[in-house]
Coordinates of C-alpha atoms in Angstrom, one line a residue:
Chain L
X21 CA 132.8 106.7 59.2
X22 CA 130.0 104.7 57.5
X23 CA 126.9 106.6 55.8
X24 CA 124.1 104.9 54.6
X25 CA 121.3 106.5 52.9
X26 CA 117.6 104.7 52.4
X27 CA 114.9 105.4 49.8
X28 CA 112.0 105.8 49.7
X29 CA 111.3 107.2 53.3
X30 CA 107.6 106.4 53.1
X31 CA 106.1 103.5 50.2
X32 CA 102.6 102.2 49.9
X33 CA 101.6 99.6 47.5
X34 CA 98.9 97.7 46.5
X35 CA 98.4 94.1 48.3
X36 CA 99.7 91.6 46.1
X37 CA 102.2 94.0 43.9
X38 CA 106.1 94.5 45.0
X39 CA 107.8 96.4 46.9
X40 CA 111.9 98.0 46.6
X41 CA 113.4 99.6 49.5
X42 CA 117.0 101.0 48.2
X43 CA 119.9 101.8 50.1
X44 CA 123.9 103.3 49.3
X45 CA 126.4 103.1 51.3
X46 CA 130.0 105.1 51.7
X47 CA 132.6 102.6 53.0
X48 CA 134.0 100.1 50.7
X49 CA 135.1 98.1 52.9
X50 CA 131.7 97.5 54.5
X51 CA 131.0 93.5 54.0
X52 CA 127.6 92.5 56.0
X53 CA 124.2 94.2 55.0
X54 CA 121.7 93.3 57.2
X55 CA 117.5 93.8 56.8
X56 CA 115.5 94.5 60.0
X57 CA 111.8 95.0 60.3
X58 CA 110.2 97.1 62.8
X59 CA 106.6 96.8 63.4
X60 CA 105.2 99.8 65.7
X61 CA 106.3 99.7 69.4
X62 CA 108.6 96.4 69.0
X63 CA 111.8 95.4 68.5
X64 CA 113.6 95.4 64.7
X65 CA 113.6 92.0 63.4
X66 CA 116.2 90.2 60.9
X67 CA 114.5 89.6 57.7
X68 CA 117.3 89.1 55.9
X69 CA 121.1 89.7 54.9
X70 CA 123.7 89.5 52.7
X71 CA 127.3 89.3 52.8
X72 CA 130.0 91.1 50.7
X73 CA 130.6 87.7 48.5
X74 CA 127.0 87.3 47.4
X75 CA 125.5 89.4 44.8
X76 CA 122.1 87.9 45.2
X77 CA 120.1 86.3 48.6
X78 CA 116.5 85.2 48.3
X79 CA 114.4 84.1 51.2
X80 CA 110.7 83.0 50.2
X81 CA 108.8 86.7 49.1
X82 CA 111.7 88.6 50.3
X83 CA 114.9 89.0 48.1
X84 CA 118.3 91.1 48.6
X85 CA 120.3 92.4 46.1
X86 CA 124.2 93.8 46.7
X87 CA 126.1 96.0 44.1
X88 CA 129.4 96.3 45.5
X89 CA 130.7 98.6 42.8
X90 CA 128.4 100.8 43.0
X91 CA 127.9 100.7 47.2
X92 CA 124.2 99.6 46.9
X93 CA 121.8 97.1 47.7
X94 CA 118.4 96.5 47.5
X95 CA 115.3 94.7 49.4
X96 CA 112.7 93.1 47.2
X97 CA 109.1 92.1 48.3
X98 CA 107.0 90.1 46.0
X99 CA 103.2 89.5 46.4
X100 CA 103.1 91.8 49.5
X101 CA 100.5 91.5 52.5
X102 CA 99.1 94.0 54.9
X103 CA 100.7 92.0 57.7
X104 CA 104.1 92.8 55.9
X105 CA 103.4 96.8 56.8
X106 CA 106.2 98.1 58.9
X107 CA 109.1 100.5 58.8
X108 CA 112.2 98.6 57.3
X109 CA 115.6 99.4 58.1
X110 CA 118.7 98.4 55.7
X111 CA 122.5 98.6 57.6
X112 CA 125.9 98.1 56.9
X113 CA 129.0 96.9 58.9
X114 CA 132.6 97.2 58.4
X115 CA 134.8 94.5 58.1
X116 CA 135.9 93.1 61.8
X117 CA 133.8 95.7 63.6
X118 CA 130.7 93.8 63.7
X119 CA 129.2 98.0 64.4
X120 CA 125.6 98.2 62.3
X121 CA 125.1 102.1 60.3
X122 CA 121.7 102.1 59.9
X123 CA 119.6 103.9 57.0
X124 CA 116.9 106.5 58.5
X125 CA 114.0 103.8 57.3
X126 CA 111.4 103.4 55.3
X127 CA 107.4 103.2 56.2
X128 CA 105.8 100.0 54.0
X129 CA 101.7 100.1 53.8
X130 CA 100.5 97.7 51.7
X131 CA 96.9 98.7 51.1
X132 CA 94.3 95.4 51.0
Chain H
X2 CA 115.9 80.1 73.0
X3 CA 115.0 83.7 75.2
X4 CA 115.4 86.5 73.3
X5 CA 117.3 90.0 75.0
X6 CA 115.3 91.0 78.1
X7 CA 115.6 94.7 78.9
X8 CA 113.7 96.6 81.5
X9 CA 111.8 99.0 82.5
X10 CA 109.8 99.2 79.2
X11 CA 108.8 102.9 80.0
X12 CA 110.5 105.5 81.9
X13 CA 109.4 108.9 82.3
X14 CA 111.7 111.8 84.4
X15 CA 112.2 115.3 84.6
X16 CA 115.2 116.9 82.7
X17 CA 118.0 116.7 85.0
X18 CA 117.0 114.0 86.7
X19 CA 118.8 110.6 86.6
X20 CA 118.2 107.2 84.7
X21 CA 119.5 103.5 84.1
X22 CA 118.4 101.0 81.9
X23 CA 119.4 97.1 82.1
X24 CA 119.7 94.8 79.4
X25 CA 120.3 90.7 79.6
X26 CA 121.4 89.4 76.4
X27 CA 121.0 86.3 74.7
X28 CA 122.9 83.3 76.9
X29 CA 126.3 82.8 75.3
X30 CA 126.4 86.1 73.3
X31 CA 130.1 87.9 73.8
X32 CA 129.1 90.8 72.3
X33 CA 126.5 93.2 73.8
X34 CA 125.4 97.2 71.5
X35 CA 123.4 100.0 73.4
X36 CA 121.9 101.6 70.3
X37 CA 119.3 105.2 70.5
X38 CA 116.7 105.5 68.2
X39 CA 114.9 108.8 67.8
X40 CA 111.4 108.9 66.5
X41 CA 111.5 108.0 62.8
X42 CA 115.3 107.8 62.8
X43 CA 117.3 104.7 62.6
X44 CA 118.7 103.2 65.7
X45 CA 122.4 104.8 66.2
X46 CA 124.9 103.2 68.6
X47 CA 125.9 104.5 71.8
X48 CA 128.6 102.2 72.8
X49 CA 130.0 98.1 71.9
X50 CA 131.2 96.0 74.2
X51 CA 133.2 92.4 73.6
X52 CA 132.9 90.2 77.0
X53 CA 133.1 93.1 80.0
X54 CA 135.1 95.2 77.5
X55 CA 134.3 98.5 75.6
X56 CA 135.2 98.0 72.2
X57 CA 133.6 101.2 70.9
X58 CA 131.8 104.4 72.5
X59 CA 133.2 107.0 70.2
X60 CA 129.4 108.3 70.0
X61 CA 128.0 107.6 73.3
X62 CA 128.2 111.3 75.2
X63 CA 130.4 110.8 78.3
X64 CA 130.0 113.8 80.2
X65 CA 126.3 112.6 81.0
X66 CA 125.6 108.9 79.4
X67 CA 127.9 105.8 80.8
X68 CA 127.7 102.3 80.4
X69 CA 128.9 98.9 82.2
X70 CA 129.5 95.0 81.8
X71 CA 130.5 94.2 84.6
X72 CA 130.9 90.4 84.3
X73 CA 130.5 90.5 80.4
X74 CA 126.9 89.6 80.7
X75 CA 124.0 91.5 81.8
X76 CA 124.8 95.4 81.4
X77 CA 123.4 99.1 82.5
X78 CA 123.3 102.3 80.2
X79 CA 123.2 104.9 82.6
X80 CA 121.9 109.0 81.8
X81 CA 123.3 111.4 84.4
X82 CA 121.7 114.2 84.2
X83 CA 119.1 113.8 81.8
X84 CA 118.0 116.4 78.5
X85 CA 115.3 116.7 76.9
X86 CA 117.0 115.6 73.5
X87 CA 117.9 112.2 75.5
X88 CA 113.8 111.7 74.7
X89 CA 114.1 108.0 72.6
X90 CA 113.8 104.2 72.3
X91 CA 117.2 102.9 73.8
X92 CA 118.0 99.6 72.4
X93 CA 120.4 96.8 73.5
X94 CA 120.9 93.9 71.2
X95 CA 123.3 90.8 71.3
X96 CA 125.5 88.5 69.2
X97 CA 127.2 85.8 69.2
X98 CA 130.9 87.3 68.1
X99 CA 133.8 85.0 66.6
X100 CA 132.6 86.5 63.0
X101 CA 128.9 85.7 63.8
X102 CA 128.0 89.3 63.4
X103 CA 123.7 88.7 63.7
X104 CA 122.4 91.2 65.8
X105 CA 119.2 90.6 67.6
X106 CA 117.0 93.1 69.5
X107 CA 115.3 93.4 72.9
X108 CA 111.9 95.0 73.1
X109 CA 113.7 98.7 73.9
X110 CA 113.4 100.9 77.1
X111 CA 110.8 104.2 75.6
X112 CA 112.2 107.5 77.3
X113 CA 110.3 110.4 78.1
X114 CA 112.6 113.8 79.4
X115 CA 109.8 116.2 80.4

């Protein structure tokens, strides 16, 4: 099955610098990467995605990169805030199965 | 439009005592996940059901976990007798199927196995 790995497990950065979260993923023929957000005690929230015919998604601050040769993909936050603080979760999903692998996370604290 | 419901919010039992969660998804959504999430782990899905049918519950343990859809819409996620390692956030999420593959969350039942 599917086997996605996410880096760094914890991150804090400076308010206004950026912030990469990286992710790899075994199964080439995964095709939707989704981004969710999970702020402490709440749901995960979409951010943002990307699909396997897209190298490159931008959304505002927030940015998604997809490497398909080398199974990665990357999220991008430019001028961060403290209100973007939260653990973030990258997934992938096979083709037809619509089934989300998620990484383990990763805990942002941007620091005012 | 109303997000997933899901209830009860909290739920604390004794090991091998019984529990069920309910979930509601999103009006119109065919396609209905039970994930667990673990404390600082990624969610990790139990079982995936299209309309009132299982599509997938390779990693949902039968001999004590089971789950319905009865009339492919509002759905259970049942623990029978409960472990302490059952101890997580179980979340249901929804969508809309026909290669719309956007998951959404509801707010997640907490679970407490004492």
């Amino acid at each position: 099955g599917e086997n996605v790995e996410q880096h760094p497990s914890t991150l804090s950065v400076q308010e206004g610098d950026s912030a990469v979260i990286k992710c790899t993923y075994s199964d080439s023929a995964s095709n939707y990467f989704p981004w969710y957000k999970q702020e402490l005690g709440k749901r995960p929230q979409l951010i943002i995605d990307i699909r396997s015919n897209v190298g490159e998604k931008k959304d505002q601050r927030i940015a998604v990169t997809l490497n398909k040769t080398a199974k990665h993909f990357s999220l991008h936050i430019t001028e961060t805030q403290p209100e973007d603080s939260a653990v973030y979760f990258c997934a992938a999903s096979g083709a037809g199965s619509y089934q989300l692998t998620f990484g383990k996370g990763t805990k942002l604290s941007v620091i005012p | 439009e109303a997000g997933v419901a899901q209830s009860p919010r909290y739920k604390i039992i004794e090991k091998r005592q019984s529990v069920a969660f309910w979930c509601n998804p999103i009006s119109g959504h065919a396609t209905l996940y039970w994930y667990q999430q673990i404390l600082g782990q990624g969610p990790k899905l139990l079982i995936q059901f299209q309309n009132n049918g299982v599509v997938d519950d390779s990693q949902l343990p039968k001999d004590r976990f089971s789950a319905e859809r009865l009339k492919g819409v509002d759905s259970t996620l049942k623990i029978q007798p409960a472990k302490l390692e059952d101890s997580a956030v179980y979340l249901c999420a929804s969508s809309p199927g026909q290669m719309r593959e956007t998951q959404y969350f509801g707010p997640g039942t907490r679970l407490l196995v004492l």
